[in-house]
Short mmCIF file of C-alpha atoms and ligand atoms in Angstrom, two decimals:
data_model
loop_
_atom_site.label_atom_id
_atom_site.label_comp_id
_atom_site.label_asym_id
_atom_site.label_seq_id
_atom_site.Cartn_x
_atom_site.Cartn_y
_atom_site.Cartn_z
CA MET A 1 43.68 5.68 -68.75
CA ALA A 2 44.91 5.79 -65.16
CA ASP A 3 44.06 8.78 -63.02
CA SER A 4 45.03 9.93 -59.55
CA PHE A 5 41.73 9.00 -57.90
CA PRO A 6 41.15 5.79 -55.93
CA PRO A 7 40.19 3.01 -58.37
CA ALA A 8 36.73 1.49 -58.66
CA GLN A 9 36.10 -1.31 -56.21
CA PRO A 10 34.02 -4.40 -57.06
CA HIS A 11 30.29 -3.74 -57.38
CA ASP A 12 27.11 -5.18 -58.89
CA PRO A 13 25.65 -3.60 -62.03
CA PRO A 14 23.24 -0.73 -61.26
CA ARG A 15 19.69 -2.01 -60.73
CA GLU A 16 16.48 0.00 -60.90
CA ILE A 17 14.64 -0.62 -57.63
CA LEU A 18 11.90 1.98 -58.09
CA PRO A 19 10.97 4.17 -61.06
CA ASP A 20 13.84 6.64 -61.57
CA VAL A 21 15.85 5.13 -58.70
CA LEU A 22 18.99 3.05 -59.26
CA TYR A 23 20.69 0.97 -56.60
CA VAL A 24 24.38 0.06 -56.82
CA HIS A 25 25.54 -2.61 -54.37
CA GLY A 26 29.30 -2.36 -54.10
CA SER A 27 32.14 -2.75 -51.68
CA PHE A 28 34.73 -0.85 -49.71
CA ARG A 29 38.13 -2.21 -48.72
CA MET A 30 38.81 -0.94 -45.21
CA GLY A 31 42.09 -2.79 -44.80
CA PRO A 32 43.81 -6.13 -45.40
CA GLY A 33 41.15 -8.87 -45.45
CA MET A 34 38.46 -6.42 -44.38
CA THR A 35 36.01 -5.48 -47.13
CA ILE A 36 32.42 -4.50 -46.42
CA SER A 37 29.43 -3.78 -48.60
CA ARG A 38 28.80 -0.23 -49.73
CA ASN A 39 25.78 1.19 -51.56
CA MET A 40 25.05 4.11 -53.84
CA ILE A 41 21.61 5.37 -54.81
CA VAL A 42 20.98 7.28 -58.02
CA LEU A 43 17.91 9.48 -58.34
CA ARG A 44 16.69 10.63 -61.77
CA HIS A 45 14.59 13.65 -62.57
CA GLN A 46 13.99 14.84 -66.13
CA GLY A 47 17.13 13.06 -67.30
CA GLU A 48 19.34 14.56 -64.60
CA LEU A 49 20.96 12.26 -62.06
CA THR A 50 21.82 12.72 -58.39
CA LEU A 51 24.36 10.32 -56.89
CA VAL A 52 23.78 9.71 -53.18
CA ASN A 53 26.58 8.06 -51.19
CA PRO A 54 28.78 8.15 -54.31
CA ILE A 55 30.65 5.09 -55.52
CA ARG A 56 33.14 5.10 -58.36
CA MET A 57 32.01 2.40 -60.75
CA ASP A 58 33.86 0.43 -63.40
CA ALA A 59 33.56 1.28 -67.11
CA ALA A 60 30.46 -0.88 -67.58
CA GLY A 61 28.79 0.72 -64.57
CA GLU A 62 29.56 4.21 -65.83
CA LYS A 63 28.21 3.31 -69.26
CA ALA A 64 24.95 2.14 -67.67
CA LEU A 65 24.83 5.35 -65.65
CA GLU A 66 25.35 7.50 -68.74
CA GLU A 67 22.59 5.65 -70.53
CA TYR A 68 20.29 6.34 -67.58
CA GLY A 69 20.89 10.10 -67.53
CA THR A 70 23.35 12.93 -66.95
CA VAL A 71 24.99 13.23 -63.54
CA LYS A 72 24.40 16.72 -62.17
CA HIS A 73 24.58 16.33 -58.40
CA VAL A 74 26.75 14.37 -55.98
CA VAL A 75 25.44 14.14 -52.41
CA ARG A 76 27.39 13.16 -49.30
CA LEU A 77 25.06 12.15 -46.48
CA GLY A 78 27.63 11.08 -43.91
CA HIS A 79 31.01 12.55 -43.12
CA LEU A 80 32.65 9.18 -42.48
CA HIS A 81 32.18 8.55 -46.21
CA GLY A 82 33.72 10.42 -49.11
CA LEU A 83 36.40 8.27 -50.76
CA ASP A 84 34.89 8.55 -54.23
CA ASP A 85 33.32 12.01 -53.95
CA PRO A 86 36.27 13.85 -55.60
CA TYR A 87 36.29 11.39 -58.50
CA CYS A 88 32.54 11.59 -59.11
CA VAL A 89 32.50 15.40 -58.95
CA ASP A 90 35.45 15.61 -61.33
CA ARG A 91 34.33 12.86 -63.70
CA PHE A 92 30.84 14.24 -64.22
CA GLY A 93 31.43 17.96 -63.58
CA ALA A 94 28.76 17.69 -60.89
CA GLN A 95 27.66 20.00 -58.13
CA PHE A 96 28.73 18.71 -54.70
CA TRP A 97 26.29 18.71 -51.78
CA SER A 98 27.39 18.19 -48.19
CA GLN A 99 26.87 19.44 -44.68
CA ALA A 100 29.53 21.85 -43.41
CA GLY A 101 32.65 20.49 -41.73
CA GLY A 102 35.41 18.65 -43.54
CA GLY A 103 35.53 15.52 -41.39
CA GLU A 104 37.51 12.55 -42.60
CA TYR A 105 37.29 13.60 -46.26
CA PRO A 106 37.73 17.39 -46.53
CA ALA A 107 37.49 17.40 -50.35
CA PRO A 108 35.62 18.45 -52.37
CA LYS A 109 34.37 21.70 -50.89
CA PRO A 110 30.58 21.74 -51.11
CA ASP A 111 28.85 23.82 -53.76
CA VAL A 112 25.69 23.48 -51.71
CA ILE A 113 25.86 23.22 -47.93
CA ILE A 114 23.08 20.99 -46.61
CA GLU A 115 21.25 22.48 -43.65
CA ASP A 116 17.76 22.05 -42.19
CA GLY A 117 15.39 23.22 -44.91
CA THR A 118 17.88 23.09 -47.80
CA PRO A 119 15.79 22.07 -50.83
CA ALA A 120 16.83 18.66 -52.17
CA PRO A 121 18.26 18.29 -55.69
CA VAL A 122 15.16 16.35 -56.79
CA PRO A 123 11.48 17.19 -56.24
CA ASP A 124 9.39 15.31 -53.67
CA ALA A 125 12.42 14.88 -51.44
CA GLU A 126 13.85 16.45 -48.32
CA PHE A 127 16.97 16.28 -46.22
CA ILE A 128 16.47 15.28 -42.60
CA LEU A 129 19.54 16.08 -40.52
CA PHE A 130 20.72 14.37 -37.38
CA HIS A 131 21.05 17.05 -34.71
CA GLU A 132 22.68 15.09 -31.92
CA THR A 133 25.59 13.40 -33.72
CA LYS A 134 29.22 14.29 -33.04
CA SER A 135 29.93 14.79 -36.73
CA PRO A 136 27.53 15.71 -39.54
CA GLU A 137 25.19 13.15 -40.99
CA CYS A 138 21.79 13.40 -42.61
CA THR A 139 19.26 11.34 -44.51
CA LEU A 140 17.40 12.02 -47.72
CA LEU A 141 13.73 11.09 -47.84
CA LEU A 142 12.20 10.58 -51.28
CA ARG A 143 8.46 10.97 -50.93
CA ARG A 144 7.53 8.75 -53.88
CA HIS A 145 6.55 5.09 -54.26
CA GLY A 146 5.60 4.82 -50.57
CA GLY A 147 8.71 6.71 -49.51
CA LEU A 148 12.38 5.80 -49.69
CA LEU A 149 14.54 6.80 -46.75
CA ILE A 150 18.21 6.96 -47.77
CA GLY A 151 20.80 6.91 -45.02
CA CYS A 152 24.54 6.56 -44.81
CA ASP A 153 26.07 4.92 -41.71
CA GLY A 154 23.19 5.71 -39.35
CA LEU A 155 20.71 3.55 -41.25
CA GLN A 156 21.88 0.14 -42.47
CA HIS A 157 19.61 -2.72 -43.52
CA TRP A 158 21.39 -6.05 -43.15
CA GLU A 159 19.77 -9.22 -44.46
CA SER A 160 22.98 -10.80 -45.76
CA THR A 161 26.72 -10.21 -45.78
CA SER A 162 26.90 -9.93 -49.58
CA ARG A 163 30.03 -8.09 -50.80
CA CYS A 164 31.72 -8.62 -47.41
CA SER A 165 35.00 -10.50 -46.95
CA LEU A 166 35.14 -13.49 -44.64
CA LEU A 167 36.58 -11.38 -41.82
CA ALA A 168 33.91 -8.70 -42.30
CA LYS A 169 31.17 -11.35 -42.28
CA GLY A 170 32.43 -12.44 -38.86
CA VAL A 171 32.49 -8.86 -37.60
CA CYS A 172 28.97 -8.20 -38.87
CA HIS A 173 27.59 -11.26 -37.09
CA ALA A 174 29.57 -10.68 -33.88
CA PHE A 175 28.89 -6.97 -33.50
CA GLY A 176 25.15 -6.74 -34.11
CA PHE A 177 24.95 -5.62 -37.72
CA MET A 178 22.57 -8.35 -38.86
CA HIS A 179 19.20 -6.70 -38.27
CA PRO A 180 16.63 -5.17 -40.59
CA ALA A 181 16.63 -1.34 -40.74
CA ASN A 182 19.48 -1.26 -38.27
CA ILE A 183 21.32 1.67 -36.74
CA GLY A 184 25.05 1.33 -37.46
CA PRO A 185 26.45 -0.40 -34.35
CA PHE A 186 29.89 1.24 -34.58
CA TRP A 187 28.46 4.52 -35.87
CA ILE A 188 26.19 4.97 -32.86
CA LYS A 189 29.17 4.60 -30.52
CA LEU A 190 31.25 7.05 -32.52
CA MET A 191 28.46 9.59 -32.90
CA THR A 192 26.88 9.72 -29.45
CA LYS A 193 28.06 12.59 -27.29
CA ASN A 194 29.02 12.00 -23.66
CA GLY A 195 25.79 11.63 -21.73
CA GLY A 196 23.78 12.20 -24.91
CA SER A 197 21.38 10.06 -26.93
CA LEU A 198 20.54 9.83 -30.60
CA ARG A 199 17.04 8.60 -29.83
CA PRO A 200 15.39 12.00 -30.50
CA ASP A 201 16.91 12.06 -33.99
CA PHE A 202 15.49 8.64 -34.82
CA GLU A 203 12.12 9.52 -33.32
CA ARG A 204 12.06 12.53 -35.63
CA LEU A 205 12.74 10.25 -38.59
CA LEU A 206 9.84 8.06 -37.50
CA GLU A 207 7.47 11.03 -37.75
CA HIS A 208 7.79 10.62 -41.52
CA ASP A 209 6.33 7.89 -43.71
CA PHE A 210 8.55 5.55 -45.70
CA ASP A 211 8.00 1.98 -46.83
CA ASN A 212 11.52 1.49 -48.17
CA LEU A 213 14.96 2.13 -46.83
CA VAL A 214 18.57 1.89 -47.89
CA GLY A 215 21.80 2.87 -46.17
CA ALA A 216 25.40 2.97 -47.31
CA HIS A 217 26.01 -0.60 -46.07
CA GLY A 218 23.97 -3.79 -46.17
CA GLN A 219 21.08 -4.14 -48.62
CA TYR A 220 17.97 -2.38 -49.91
CA LEU A 221 14.84 -2.92 -47.81
CA LYS A 222 11.67 -2.97 -49.89
CA GLY A 223 8.50 -2.67 -47.81
CA GLY A 224 7.87 -2.43 -44.08
CA ALA A 225 10.82 -0.12 -43.45
CA LYS A 226 9.18 2.23 -40.97
CA ALA A 227 7.91 -0.61 -38.76
CA ALA A 228 11.35 -2.24 -38.93
CA LEU A 229 13.11 0.98 -37.91
CA LYS A 230 10.64 1.50 -35.06
CA LYS A 231 11.53 -1.98 -33.80
CA THR A 232 15.23 -1.16 -34.06
CA VAL A 233 14.81 2.10 -32.13
CA ASP A 234 13.04 0.25 -29.33
CA ARG A 235 15.79 -2.39 -29.26
CA VAL A 236 18.75 0.02 -29.42
CA PHE A 237 17.30 2.64 -27.05
CA PRO A 238 15.44 0.51 -24.45
FE1 LIG B 1 30.23 3.53 -43.47
#
């Protein structure tokens, strides 16, 4: 039955990348001819699911999700994202987590406002907030299986242009997206204050340990993520 929310956009079936962690590699249509990859991560704890960087899935995807567990939490990490947050909150009756400030997608209003020290919705995890960005963004670090650092636009691992349209593939290659554990090339321009630098935020991230990394665009990086991000920081902030 049709509803008033934006429809599901093409995506791969959910795939378990670590115990109790699902990865959904999907897409986002930005405009005519311009579609880029978009990722969601699902964390499971005692049968309860947390959707991070929410993506509306098709019926088969939702069936797989429901077989995996019960969605209880929906987490927005970056305020440039949010297209499918209202749908996911409504569809699953979930609690919505976000930093304060409406940004590009003012709905839904958060049930839990993410701040420094806000306990994460799953154990062995913590939010790490960017402090220097123009608009709110944070990461979620899962301290299991060597560590999984989940980002939104700030962290993007690009090893291929899967789920990108031809035009987007060209943009990704021309504008410096194609690096492991990258910092979003457009995001950094949008988010850096006049005369400011985001380097301290990334150096703070590098104080933590994580082998694996995934952002809201690109692919999942399994292994070597911290060393790859360190290399990126040195390249982006010479
Ligand atoms: Fe994005």
